[in-house]
Structure formats: structure tokens, C-alpha cells
PDB file of C-alpha atoms in Angstrom:
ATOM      1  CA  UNK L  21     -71.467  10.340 -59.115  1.00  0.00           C
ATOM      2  CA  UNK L  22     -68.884  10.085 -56.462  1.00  0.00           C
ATOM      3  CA  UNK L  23     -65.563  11.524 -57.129  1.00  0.00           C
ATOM      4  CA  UNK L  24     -62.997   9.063 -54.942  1.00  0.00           C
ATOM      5  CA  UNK L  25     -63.893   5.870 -53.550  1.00  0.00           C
ATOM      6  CA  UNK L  26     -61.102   4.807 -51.259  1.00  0.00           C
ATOM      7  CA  UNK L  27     -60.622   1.134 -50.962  1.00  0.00           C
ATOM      8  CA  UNK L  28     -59.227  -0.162 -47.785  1.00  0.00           C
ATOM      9  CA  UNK L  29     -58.462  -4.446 -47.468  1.00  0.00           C
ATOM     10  CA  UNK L  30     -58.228  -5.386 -43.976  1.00  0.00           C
ATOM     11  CA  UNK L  31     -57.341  -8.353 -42.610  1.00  0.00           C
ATOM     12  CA  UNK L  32     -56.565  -8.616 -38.596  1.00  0.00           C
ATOM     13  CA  UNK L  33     -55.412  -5.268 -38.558  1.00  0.00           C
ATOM     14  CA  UNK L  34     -57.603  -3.244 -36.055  1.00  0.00           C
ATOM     15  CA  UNK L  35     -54.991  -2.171 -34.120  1.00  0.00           C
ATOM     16  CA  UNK L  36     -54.133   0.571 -37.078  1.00  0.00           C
ATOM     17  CA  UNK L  37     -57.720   0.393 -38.766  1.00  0.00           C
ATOM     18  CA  UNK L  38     -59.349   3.127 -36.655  1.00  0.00           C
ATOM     19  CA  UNK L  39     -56.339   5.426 -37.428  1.00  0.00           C
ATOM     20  CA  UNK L  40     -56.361   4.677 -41.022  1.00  0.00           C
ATOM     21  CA  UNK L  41     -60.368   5.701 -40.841  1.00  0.00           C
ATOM     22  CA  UNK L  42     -60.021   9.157 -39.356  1.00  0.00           C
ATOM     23  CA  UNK L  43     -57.525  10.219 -41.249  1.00  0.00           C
ATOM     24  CA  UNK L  44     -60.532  10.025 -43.949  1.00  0.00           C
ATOM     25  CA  UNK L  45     -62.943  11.327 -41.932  1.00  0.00           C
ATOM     26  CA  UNK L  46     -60.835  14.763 -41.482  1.00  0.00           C
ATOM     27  CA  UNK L  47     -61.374  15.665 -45.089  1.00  0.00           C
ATOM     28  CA  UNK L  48     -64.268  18.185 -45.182  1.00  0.00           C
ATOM     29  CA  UNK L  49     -64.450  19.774 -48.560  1.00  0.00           C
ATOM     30  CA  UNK L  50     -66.864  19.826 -52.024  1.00  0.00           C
ATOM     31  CA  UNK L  51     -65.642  16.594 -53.463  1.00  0.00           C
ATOM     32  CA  UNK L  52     -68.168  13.640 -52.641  1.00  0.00           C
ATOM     33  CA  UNK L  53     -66.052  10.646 -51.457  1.00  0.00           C
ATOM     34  CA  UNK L  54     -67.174   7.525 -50.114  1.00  0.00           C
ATOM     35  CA  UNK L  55     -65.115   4.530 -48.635  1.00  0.00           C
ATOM     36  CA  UNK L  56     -65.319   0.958 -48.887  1.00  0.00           C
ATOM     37  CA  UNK L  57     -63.742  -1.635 -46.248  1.00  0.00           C
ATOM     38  CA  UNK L  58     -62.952  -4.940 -47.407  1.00  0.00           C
ATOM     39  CA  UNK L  59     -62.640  -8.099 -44.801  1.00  0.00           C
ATOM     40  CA  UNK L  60     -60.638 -10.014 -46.371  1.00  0.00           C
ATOM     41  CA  UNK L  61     -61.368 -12.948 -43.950  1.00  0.00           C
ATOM     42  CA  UNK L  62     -60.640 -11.862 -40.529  1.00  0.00           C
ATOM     43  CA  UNK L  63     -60.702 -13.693 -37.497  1.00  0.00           C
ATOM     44  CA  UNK L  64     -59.222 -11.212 -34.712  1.00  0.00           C
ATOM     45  CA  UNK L  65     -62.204 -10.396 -32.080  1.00  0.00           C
ATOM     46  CA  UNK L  66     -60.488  -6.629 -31.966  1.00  0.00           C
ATOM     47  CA  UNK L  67     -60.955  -6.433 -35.952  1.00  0.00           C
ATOM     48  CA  UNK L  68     -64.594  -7.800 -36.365  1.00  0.00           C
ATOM     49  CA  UNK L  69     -65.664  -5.672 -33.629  1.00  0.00           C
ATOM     50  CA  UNK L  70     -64.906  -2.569 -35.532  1.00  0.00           C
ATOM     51  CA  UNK L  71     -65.817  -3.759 -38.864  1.00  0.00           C
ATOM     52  CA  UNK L  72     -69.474  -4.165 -36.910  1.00  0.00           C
ATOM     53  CA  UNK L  73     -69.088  -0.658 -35.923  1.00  0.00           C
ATOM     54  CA  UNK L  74     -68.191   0.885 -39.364  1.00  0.00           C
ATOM     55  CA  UNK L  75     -70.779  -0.996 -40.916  1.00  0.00           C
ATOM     56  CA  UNK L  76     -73.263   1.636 -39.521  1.00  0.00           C
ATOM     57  CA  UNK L  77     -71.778   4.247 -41.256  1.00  0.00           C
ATOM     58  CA  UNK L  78     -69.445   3.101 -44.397  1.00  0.00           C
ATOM     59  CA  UNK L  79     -69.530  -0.128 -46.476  1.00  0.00           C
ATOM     60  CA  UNK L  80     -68.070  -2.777 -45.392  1.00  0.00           C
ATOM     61  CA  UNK L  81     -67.733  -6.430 -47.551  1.00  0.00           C
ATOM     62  CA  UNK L  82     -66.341  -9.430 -45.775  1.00  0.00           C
ATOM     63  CA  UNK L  83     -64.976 -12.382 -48.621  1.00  0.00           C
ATOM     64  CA  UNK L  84     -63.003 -15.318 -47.336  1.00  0.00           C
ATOM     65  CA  UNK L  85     -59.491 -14.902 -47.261  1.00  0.00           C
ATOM     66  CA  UNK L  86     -57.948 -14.139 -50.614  1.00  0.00           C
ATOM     67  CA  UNK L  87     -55.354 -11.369 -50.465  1.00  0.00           C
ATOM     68  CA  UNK L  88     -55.129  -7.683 -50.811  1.00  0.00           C
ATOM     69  CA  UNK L  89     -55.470  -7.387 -54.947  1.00  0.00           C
ATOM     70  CA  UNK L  90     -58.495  -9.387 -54.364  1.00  0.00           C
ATOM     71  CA  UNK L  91     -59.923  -7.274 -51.584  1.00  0.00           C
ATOM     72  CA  UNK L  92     -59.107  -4.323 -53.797  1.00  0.00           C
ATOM     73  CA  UNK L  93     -60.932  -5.984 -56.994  1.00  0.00           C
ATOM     74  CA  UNK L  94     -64.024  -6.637 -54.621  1.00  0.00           C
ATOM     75  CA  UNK L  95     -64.205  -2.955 -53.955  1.00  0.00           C
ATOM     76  CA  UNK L  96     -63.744  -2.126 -57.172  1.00  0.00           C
ATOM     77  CA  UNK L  97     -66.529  -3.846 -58.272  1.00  0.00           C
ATOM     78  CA  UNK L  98     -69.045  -1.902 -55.982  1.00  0.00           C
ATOM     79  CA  UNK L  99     -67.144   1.693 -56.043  1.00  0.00           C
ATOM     80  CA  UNK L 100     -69.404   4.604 -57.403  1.00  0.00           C
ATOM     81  CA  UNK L 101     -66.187   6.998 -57.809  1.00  0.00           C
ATOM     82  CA  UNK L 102     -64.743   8.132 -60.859  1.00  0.00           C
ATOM     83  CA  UNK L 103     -61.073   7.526 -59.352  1.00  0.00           C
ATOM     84  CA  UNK L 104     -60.179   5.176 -56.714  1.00  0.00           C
ATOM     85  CA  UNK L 105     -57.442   5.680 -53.961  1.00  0.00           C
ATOM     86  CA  UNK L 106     -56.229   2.391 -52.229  1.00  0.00           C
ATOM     87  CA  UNK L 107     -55.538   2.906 -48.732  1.00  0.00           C
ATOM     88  CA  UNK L 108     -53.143  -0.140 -46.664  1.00  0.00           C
ATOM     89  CA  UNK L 109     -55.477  -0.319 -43.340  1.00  0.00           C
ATOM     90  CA  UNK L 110     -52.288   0.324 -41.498  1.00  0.00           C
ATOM     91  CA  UNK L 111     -50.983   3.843 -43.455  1.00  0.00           C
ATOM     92  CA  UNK L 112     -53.103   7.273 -43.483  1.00  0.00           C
ATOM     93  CA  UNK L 113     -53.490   9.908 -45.426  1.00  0.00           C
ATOM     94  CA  UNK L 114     -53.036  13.756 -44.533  1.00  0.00           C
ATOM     95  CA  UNK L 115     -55.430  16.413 -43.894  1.00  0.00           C
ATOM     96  CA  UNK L 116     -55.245  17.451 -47.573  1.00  0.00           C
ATOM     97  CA  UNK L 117     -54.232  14.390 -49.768  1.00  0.00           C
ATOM     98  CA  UNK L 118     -57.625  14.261 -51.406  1.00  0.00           C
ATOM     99  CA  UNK L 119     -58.448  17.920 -51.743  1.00  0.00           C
ATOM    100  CA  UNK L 120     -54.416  18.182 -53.700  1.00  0.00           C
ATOM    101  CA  UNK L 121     -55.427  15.177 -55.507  1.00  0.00           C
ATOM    102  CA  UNK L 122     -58.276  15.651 -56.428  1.00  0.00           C
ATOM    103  CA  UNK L 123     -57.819  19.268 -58.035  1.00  0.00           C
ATOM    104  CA  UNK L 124     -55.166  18.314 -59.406  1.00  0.00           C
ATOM    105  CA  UNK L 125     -56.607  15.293 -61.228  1.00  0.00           C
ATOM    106  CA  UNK L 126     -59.382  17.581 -62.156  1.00  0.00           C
ATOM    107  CA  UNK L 127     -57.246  19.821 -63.713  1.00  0.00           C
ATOM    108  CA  UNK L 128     -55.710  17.418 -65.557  1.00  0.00           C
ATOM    109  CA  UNK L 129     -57.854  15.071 -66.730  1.00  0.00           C
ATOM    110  CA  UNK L 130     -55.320  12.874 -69.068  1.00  0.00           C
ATOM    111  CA  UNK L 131     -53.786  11.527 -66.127  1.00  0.00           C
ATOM    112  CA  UNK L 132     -54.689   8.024 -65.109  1.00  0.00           C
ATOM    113  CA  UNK L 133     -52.379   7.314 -62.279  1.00  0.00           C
ATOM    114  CA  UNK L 134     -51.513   9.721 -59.869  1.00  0.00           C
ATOM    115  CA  UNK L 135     -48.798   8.786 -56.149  1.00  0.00           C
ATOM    116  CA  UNK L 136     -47.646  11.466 -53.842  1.00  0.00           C
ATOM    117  CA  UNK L 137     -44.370  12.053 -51.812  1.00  0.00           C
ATOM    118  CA  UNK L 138     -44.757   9.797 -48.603  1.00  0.00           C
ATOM    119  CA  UNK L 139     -44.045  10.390 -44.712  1.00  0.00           C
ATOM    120  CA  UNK L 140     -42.881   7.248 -42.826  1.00  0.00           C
ATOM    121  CA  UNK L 141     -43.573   6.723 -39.174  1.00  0.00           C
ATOM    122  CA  UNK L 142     -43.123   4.261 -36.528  1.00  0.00           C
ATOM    123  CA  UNK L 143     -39.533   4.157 -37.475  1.00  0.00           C
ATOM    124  CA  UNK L 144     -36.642   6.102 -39.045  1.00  0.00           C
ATOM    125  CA  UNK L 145     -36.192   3.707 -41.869  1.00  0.00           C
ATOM    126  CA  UNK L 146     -37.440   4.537 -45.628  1.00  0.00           C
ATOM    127  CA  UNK L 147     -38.348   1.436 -47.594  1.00  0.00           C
ATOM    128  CA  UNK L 148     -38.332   3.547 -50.835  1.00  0.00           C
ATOM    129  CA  UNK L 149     -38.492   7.077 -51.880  1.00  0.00           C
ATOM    130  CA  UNK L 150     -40.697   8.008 -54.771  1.00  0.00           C
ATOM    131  CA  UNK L 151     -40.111   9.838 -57.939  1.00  0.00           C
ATOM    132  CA  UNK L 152     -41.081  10.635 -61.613  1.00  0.00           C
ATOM    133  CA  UNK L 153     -42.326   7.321 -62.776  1.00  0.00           C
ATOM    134  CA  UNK L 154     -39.577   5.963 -65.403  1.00  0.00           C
ATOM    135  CA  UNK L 155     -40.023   2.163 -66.880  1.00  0.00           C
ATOM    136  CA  UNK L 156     -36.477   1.377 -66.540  1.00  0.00           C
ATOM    137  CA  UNK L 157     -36.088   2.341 -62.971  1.00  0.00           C
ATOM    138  CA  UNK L 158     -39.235   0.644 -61.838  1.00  0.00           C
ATOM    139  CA  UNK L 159     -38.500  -2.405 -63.738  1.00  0.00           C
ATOM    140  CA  UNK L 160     -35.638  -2.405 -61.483  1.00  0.00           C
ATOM    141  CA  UNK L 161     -37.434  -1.552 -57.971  1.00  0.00           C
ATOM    142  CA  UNK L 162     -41.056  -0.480 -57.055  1.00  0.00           C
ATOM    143  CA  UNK L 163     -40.905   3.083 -56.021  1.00  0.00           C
ATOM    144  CA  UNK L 164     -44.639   3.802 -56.113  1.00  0.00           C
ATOM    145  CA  UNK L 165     -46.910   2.227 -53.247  1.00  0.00           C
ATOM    146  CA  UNK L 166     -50.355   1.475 -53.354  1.00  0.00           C
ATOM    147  CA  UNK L 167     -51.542   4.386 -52.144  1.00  0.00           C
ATOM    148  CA  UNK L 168     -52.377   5.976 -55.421  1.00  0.00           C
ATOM    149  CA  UNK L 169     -55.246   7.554 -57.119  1.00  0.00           C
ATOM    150  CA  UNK L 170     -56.080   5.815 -60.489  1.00  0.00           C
ATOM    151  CA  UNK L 171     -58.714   6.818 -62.590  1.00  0.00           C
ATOM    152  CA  UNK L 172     -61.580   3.752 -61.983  1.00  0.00           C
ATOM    153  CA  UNK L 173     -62.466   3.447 -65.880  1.00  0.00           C
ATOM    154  CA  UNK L 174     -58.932   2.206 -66.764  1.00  0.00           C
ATOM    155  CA  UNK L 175     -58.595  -0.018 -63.488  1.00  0.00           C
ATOM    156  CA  UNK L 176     -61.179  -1.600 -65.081  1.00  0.00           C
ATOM    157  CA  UNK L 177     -60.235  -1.797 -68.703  1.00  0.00           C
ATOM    158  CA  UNK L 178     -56.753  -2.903 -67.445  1.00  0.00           C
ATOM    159  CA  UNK L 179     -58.707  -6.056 -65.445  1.00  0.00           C
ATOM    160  CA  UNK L 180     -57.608  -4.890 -62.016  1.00  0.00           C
ATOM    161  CA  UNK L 181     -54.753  -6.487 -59.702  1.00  0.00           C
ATOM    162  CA  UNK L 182     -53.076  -9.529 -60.417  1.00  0.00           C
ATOM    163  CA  UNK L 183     -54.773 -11.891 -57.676  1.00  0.00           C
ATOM    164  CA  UNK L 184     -52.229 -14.392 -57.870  1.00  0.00           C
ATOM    165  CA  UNK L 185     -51.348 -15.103 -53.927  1.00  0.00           C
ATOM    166  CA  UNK L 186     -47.801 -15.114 -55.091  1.00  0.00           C
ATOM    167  CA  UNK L 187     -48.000 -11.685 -55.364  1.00  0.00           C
ATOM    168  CA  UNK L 188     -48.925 -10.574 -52.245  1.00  0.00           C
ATOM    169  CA  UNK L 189     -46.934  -7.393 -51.078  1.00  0.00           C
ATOM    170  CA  UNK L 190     -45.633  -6.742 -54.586  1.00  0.00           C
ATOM    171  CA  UNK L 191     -49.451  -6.373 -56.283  1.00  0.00           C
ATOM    172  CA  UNK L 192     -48.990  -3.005 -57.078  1.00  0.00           C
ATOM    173  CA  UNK L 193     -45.887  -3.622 -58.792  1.00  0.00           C
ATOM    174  CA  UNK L 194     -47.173  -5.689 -60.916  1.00  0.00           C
ATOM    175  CA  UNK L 195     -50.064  -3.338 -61.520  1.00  0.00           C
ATOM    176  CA  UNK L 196     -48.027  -0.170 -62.448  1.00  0.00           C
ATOM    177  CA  UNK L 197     -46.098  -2.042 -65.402  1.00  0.00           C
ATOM    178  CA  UNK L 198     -49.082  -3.328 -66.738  1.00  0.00           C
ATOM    179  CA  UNK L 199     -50.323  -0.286 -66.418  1.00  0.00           C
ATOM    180  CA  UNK L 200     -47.470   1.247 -68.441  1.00  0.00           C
ATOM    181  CA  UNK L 201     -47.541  -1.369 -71.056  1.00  0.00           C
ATOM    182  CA  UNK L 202     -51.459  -0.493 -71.774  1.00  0.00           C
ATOM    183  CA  UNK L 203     -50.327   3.495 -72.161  1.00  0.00           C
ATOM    184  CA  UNK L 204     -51.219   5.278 -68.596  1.00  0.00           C
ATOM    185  CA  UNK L 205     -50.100   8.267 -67.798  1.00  0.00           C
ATOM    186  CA  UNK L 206     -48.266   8.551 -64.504  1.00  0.00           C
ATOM    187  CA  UNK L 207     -48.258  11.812 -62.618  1.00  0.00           C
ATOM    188  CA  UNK L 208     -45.921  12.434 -59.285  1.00  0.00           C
ATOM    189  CA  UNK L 209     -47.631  15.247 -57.405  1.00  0.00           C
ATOM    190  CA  UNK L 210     -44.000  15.852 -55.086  1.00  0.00           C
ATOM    191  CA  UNK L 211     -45.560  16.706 -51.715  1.00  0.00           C
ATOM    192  CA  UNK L 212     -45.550  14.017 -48.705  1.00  0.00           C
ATOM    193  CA  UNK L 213     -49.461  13.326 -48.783  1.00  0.00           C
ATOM    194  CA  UNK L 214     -49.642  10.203 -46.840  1.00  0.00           C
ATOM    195  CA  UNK L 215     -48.113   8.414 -43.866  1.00  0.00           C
ATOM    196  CA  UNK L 216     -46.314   4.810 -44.484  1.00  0.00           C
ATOM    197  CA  UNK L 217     -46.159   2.983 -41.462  1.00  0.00           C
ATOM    198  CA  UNK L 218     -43.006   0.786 -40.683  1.00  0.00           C
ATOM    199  CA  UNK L 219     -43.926  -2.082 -38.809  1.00  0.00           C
ATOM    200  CA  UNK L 220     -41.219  -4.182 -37.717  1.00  0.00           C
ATOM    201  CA  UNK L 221     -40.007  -7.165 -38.614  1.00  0.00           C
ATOM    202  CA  UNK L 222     -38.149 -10.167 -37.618  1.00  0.00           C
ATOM    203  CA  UNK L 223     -35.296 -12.604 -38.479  1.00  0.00           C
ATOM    204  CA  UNK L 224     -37.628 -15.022 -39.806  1.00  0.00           C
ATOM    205  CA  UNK L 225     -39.829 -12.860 -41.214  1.00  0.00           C
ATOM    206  CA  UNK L 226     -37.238 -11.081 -43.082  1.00  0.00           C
ATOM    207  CA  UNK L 227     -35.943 -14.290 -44.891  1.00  0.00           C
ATOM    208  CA  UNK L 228     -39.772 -15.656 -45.500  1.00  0.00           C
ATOM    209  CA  UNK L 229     -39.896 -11.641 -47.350  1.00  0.00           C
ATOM    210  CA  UNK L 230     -36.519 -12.527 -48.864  1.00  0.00           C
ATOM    211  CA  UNK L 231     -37.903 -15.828 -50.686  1.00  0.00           C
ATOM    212  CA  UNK L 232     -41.309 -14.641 -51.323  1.00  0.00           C
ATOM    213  CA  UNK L 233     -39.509 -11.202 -53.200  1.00  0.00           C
ATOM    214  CA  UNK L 234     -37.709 -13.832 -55.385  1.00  0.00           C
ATOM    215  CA  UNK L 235     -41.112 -15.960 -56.458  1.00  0.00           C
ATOM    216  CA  UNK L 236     -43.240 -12.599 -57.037  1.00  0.00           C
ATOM    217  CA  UNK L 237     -39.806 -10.862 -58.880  1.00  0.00           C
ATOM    218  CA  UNK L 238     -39.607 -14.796 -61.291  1.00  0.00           C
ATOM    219  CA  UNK L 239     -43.410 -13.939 -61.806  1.00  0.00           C
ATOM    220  CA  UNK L 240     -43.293 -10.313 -62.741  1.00  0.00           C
ATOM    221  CA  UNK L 241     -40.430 -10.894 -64.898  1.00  0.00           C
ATOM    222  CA  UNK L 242     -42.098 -13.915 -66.637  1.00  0.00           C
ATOM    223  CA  UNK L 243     -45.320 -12.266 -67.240  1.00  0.00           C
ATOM    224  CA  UNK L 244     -43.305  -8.805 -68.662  1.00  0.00           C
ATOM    225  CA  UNK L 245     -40.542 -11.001 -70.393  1.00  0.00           C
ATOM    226  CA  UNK L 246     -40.964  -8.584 -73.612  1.00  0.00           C
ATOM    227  CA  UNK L 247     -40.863  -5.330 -71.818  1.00  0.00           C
ATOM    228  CA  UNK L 248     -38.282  -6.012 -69.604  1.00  0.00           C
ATOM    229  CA  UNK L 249     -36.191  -7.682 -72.910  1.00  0.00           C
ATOM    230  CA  UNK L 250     -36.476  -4.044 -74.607  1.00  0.00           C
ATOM    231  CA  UNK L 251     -36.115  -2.425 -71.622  1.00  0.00           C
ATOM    232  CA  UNK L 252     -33.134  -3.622 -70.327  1.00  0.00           C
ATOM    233  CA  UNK L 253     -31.159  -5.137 -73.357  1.00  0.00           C
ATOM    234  CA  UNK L 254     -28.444  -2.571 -72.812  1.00  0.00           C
ATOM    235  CA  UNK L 255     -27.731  -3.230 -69.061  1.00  0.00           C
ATOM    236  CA  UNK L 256     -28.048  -6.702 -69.258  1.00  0.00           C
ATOM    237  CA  UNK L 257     -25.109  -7.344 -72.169  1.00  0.00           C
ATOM    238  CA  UNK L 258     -23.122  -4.699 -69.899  1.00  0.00           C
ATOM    239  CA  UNK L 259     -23.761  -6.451 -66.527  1.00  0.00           C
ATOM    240  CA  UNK L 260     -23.224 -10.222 -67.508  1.00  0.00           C
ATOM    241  CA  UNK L 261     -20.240  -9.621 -65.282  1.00  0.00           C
ATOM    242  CA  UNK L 262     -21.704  -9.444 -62.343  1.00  0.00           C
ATOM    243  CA  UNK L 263     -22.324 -12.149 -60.150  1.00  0.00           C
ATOM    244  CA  UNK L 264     -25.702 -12.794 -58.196  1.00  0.00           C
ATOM    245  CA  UNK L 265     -26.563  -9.901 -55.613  1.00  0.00           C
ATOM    246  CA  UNK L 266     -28.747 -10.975 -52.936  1.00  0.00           C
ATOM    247  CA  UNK L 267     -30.182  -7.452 -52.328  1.00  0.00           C
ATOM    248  CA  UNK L 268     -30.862  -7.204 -56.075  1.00  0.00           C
ATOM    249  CA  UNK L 269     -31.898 -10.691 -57.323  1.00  0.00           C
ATOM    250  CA  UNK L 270     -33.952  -8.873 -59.844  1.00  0.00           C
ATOM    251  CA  UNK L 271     -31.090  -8.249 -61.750  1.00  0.00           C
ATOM    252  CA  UNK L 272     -29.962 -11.489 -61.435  1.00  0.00           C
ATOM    253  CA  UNK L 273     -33.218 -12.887 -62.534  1.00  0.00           C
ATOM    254  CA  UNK L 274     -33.759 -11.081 -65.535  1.00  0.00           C
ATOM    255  CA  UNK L 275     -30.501 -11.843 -66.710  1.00  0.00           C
ATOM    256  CA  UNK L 276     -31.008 -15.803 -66.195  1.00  0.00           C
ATOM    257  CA  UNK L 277     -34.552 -14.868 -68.188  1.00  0.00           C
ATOM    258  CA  UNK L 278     -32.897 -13.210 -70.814  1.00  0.00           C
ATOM    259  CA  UNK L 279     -30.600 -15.666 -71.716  1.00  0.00           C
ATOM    260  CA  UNK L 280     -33.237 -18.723 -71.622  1.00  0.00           C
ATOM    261  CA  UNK L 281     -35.658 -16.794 -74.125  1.00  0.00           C
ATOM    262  CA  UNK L 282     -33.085 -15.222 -76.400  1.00  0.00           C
TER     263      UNK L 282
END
């Protein structure tokens, strides 16, 4: 059996695929990992070329276009590894992320979910800084990215990501409350492990993020109405004074929720 199977969706993104790739390749050590590419309907020349190359050597599926959770769900379905790590084509891990891992999951084998500290590059901004995994705070605001390790047995019992397209970017989310709510343990192994890559963005992409966060937040919330209702009954009769904050809406939201389904 393999230990890790690391997952990696692509779609148009060979510019950063072949670093993503070798940062894999790097690891030279007992544990038995294999890695599965997923085209998740590409149509760059650049990007098919290499997926033509890789397929000598790693697996690669191709599916039409359906999104990242459903990429990952695809290579789910054909991993051989007792855990799975998910792997953004355009971020890379370090010379020892699966080695540190891996022991440690090994060690301790209660955990089901297990993120590391994070290194950004291609920028000096930090989109979010990770920490011990509490329900309240990541109700609030994902800390944990998708590059995780989670043991492959509850992926599965759990049914996988969410691949509703409104969810794209915020899949993982999603995926660690549920996760929560069917009694994982989380484990933050404080080291920067992997590299995030900021890409940048512009004007209009920034507002198409801004209304796309506020459909995936109305979904999340909707779908977790109960949790979030226990969870944050306290802050939400202190907050109702408070008026909308467009860098929060979630708070916003759940308050309009709360008050609808009470």
C-alpha cells in the first residue's frame, strides 16, 4: 500500500506545474508515495504538452472542466495511499514536508487532518496565517489551505469536497467544517512546510473574488446553519450593533441567517 498519494488539479497552469512537480520529486526517503495529476479540462498548448510528458512517468486523468473539488474527488477515487496531500499546481512543498508529515502522522495515528505553517512567495503579502484549528475562529475565516494531509479512509466516509462550482476557491473551507462536524481530529504541525504562491490580481478580478466570497460564504453558512447557530450565539446577540463590514460580510451574513431561522 502506498503511504501518500498527492493529488494535484490542474487547469491551464503549466507555467507553475513543472515547479509544483519537482518539489515532489526531491523527496527521497522510505515512505512509498505516488502522485496523481488531474486535467481538469485544459486547453493551453503549454499545459497539455506537459501533461503528455508526465504521463510517462506519473498518472495523469483528464475530465472536462468541473472545478478543483472535483479534480480532487477524481483522484481520490484512483489513489492507493493511506493519506492524501492536495497540492494547488501553482504552490510546492519543501524538501521535507512529507518525511515531517508523514512521521508524524505515523506516530500519531488518531489524527485525521494534519496542515503545516506556510511560506509565501512571489509577493510580500500573507493571505492568512495558520494556527491551532478552533471552530469558532474558522467559522469566522479559513486559516487552513488545501494543502493538507488527511487520512484517505475518512475523505471518503465524509463524501469528499463539496463540488458545487459555487465553491470554487473556498472548497476546502467547506471541507474542514464538515470535517469538524463528523469528529476529525485536526493537528497543526507549526513549521513552514510548503510554499503559497501569491499571484496577482486585478481591479476586476478583485471585485469578481469579492462577490463570489459572498455566494460561497451564503452557501457555507446555509449548509452549517446549526453549527454556526451554536457556535456563534454569543457574538451574534453582542454584535447586532454593528453595521455591515465589507471585509467581513461573514459576519454580516450569519447574523441576517440567524435572525431568519430563529
Amino acid at each position: 500500500m502506498m503511504d501518500l498519494s498527492v493529488i494535484i488539479p490542474c487547469f491551464n497552469s503549466g507555467t507553475y506545474l513543472t515547479e509544483a512537480i519537482a518539489s515532489i520529486e526531491t523527496y527521497e526517503g522510505r515512505y512509498k508515495i505516488e502522485v496523481i495529476i488531474i486535467d481538469d479540462g485544459s486547453t493551453e498548448h503549454r499545459t497539455l504538452g506537459l501533461l503528455n510528458q508526465y504521463r510517462k512517468k506519473l498518472t495523469v486523468l483528464e475530465q472536462a472542466n468541473k472545478g478543483p473539488g472535483a479534480a480532487r474527488n477524481a483522484g481520490c477515487k484512483i489513489a492507493k495511499g493511506k493519506y492524501l496531500l492536495f497540492l494547488d499546481s501553482d504552490n510546492k512543498l519543501s524538501n521535507n514536508y512529507i518525511h515531517k508529515t508523514l512521521d508524524y502522522l505515523y506516530d500519531n495515528l488518531d489524527i485525521d487532518v494534519l496542515y503545516t505553517n506556510v511560506i509565501f512567495f512571489d509577493s510580500n503579502e500573507s493571505r492568512f496565517k495558520p494556527d491551532v484549528f478552533d471552530i469558532e475562529k474558522i467559522l469566522d475565516k479559513n486559516y487552513i489551505d488545501t494543502c493538507a494531509v488527511v487520512k484517505k479512509d475518512f475523505f471518503e466516509k465524509i463524501g469528499g469536497f463539496d463540488e458545487n462550482k459555487v465553491l470554487i476557491g473556498r472548497e476546502d473551507w467547506e471541507l474542514w467544517i464538515r470535517c469538524y462536524s463528523n469528529g476529525a481530529r485536526f493537528h497543526f504541525l507549526n513549521e513552514p512546510l510548503y510554499y503559497y504562491r501569491i499571484r496577482k490580481r486585478s481591479l476586476s478580478t478583485y471585485n469578481s473574488i469579492e462577490q463570489r466570497d459572498f455566494q460561497s460564504y451564503s452557501y457555507i453558512v446555509n449548509k452549517n446553519i446549526y453549527l454556526f447557530r451554536k457556535c456563534y450565539k454569543e457574538t451574534l446577540q453582542k454584535s447586532l450593533e454593528y453595521s455591515y463590514d465589507k471585509n467581513r460580510p461573514l459576519r454580516s451574513l450569519i447574523k441576517y441567517l440567524w435572525y431568519k431561522l430563529i
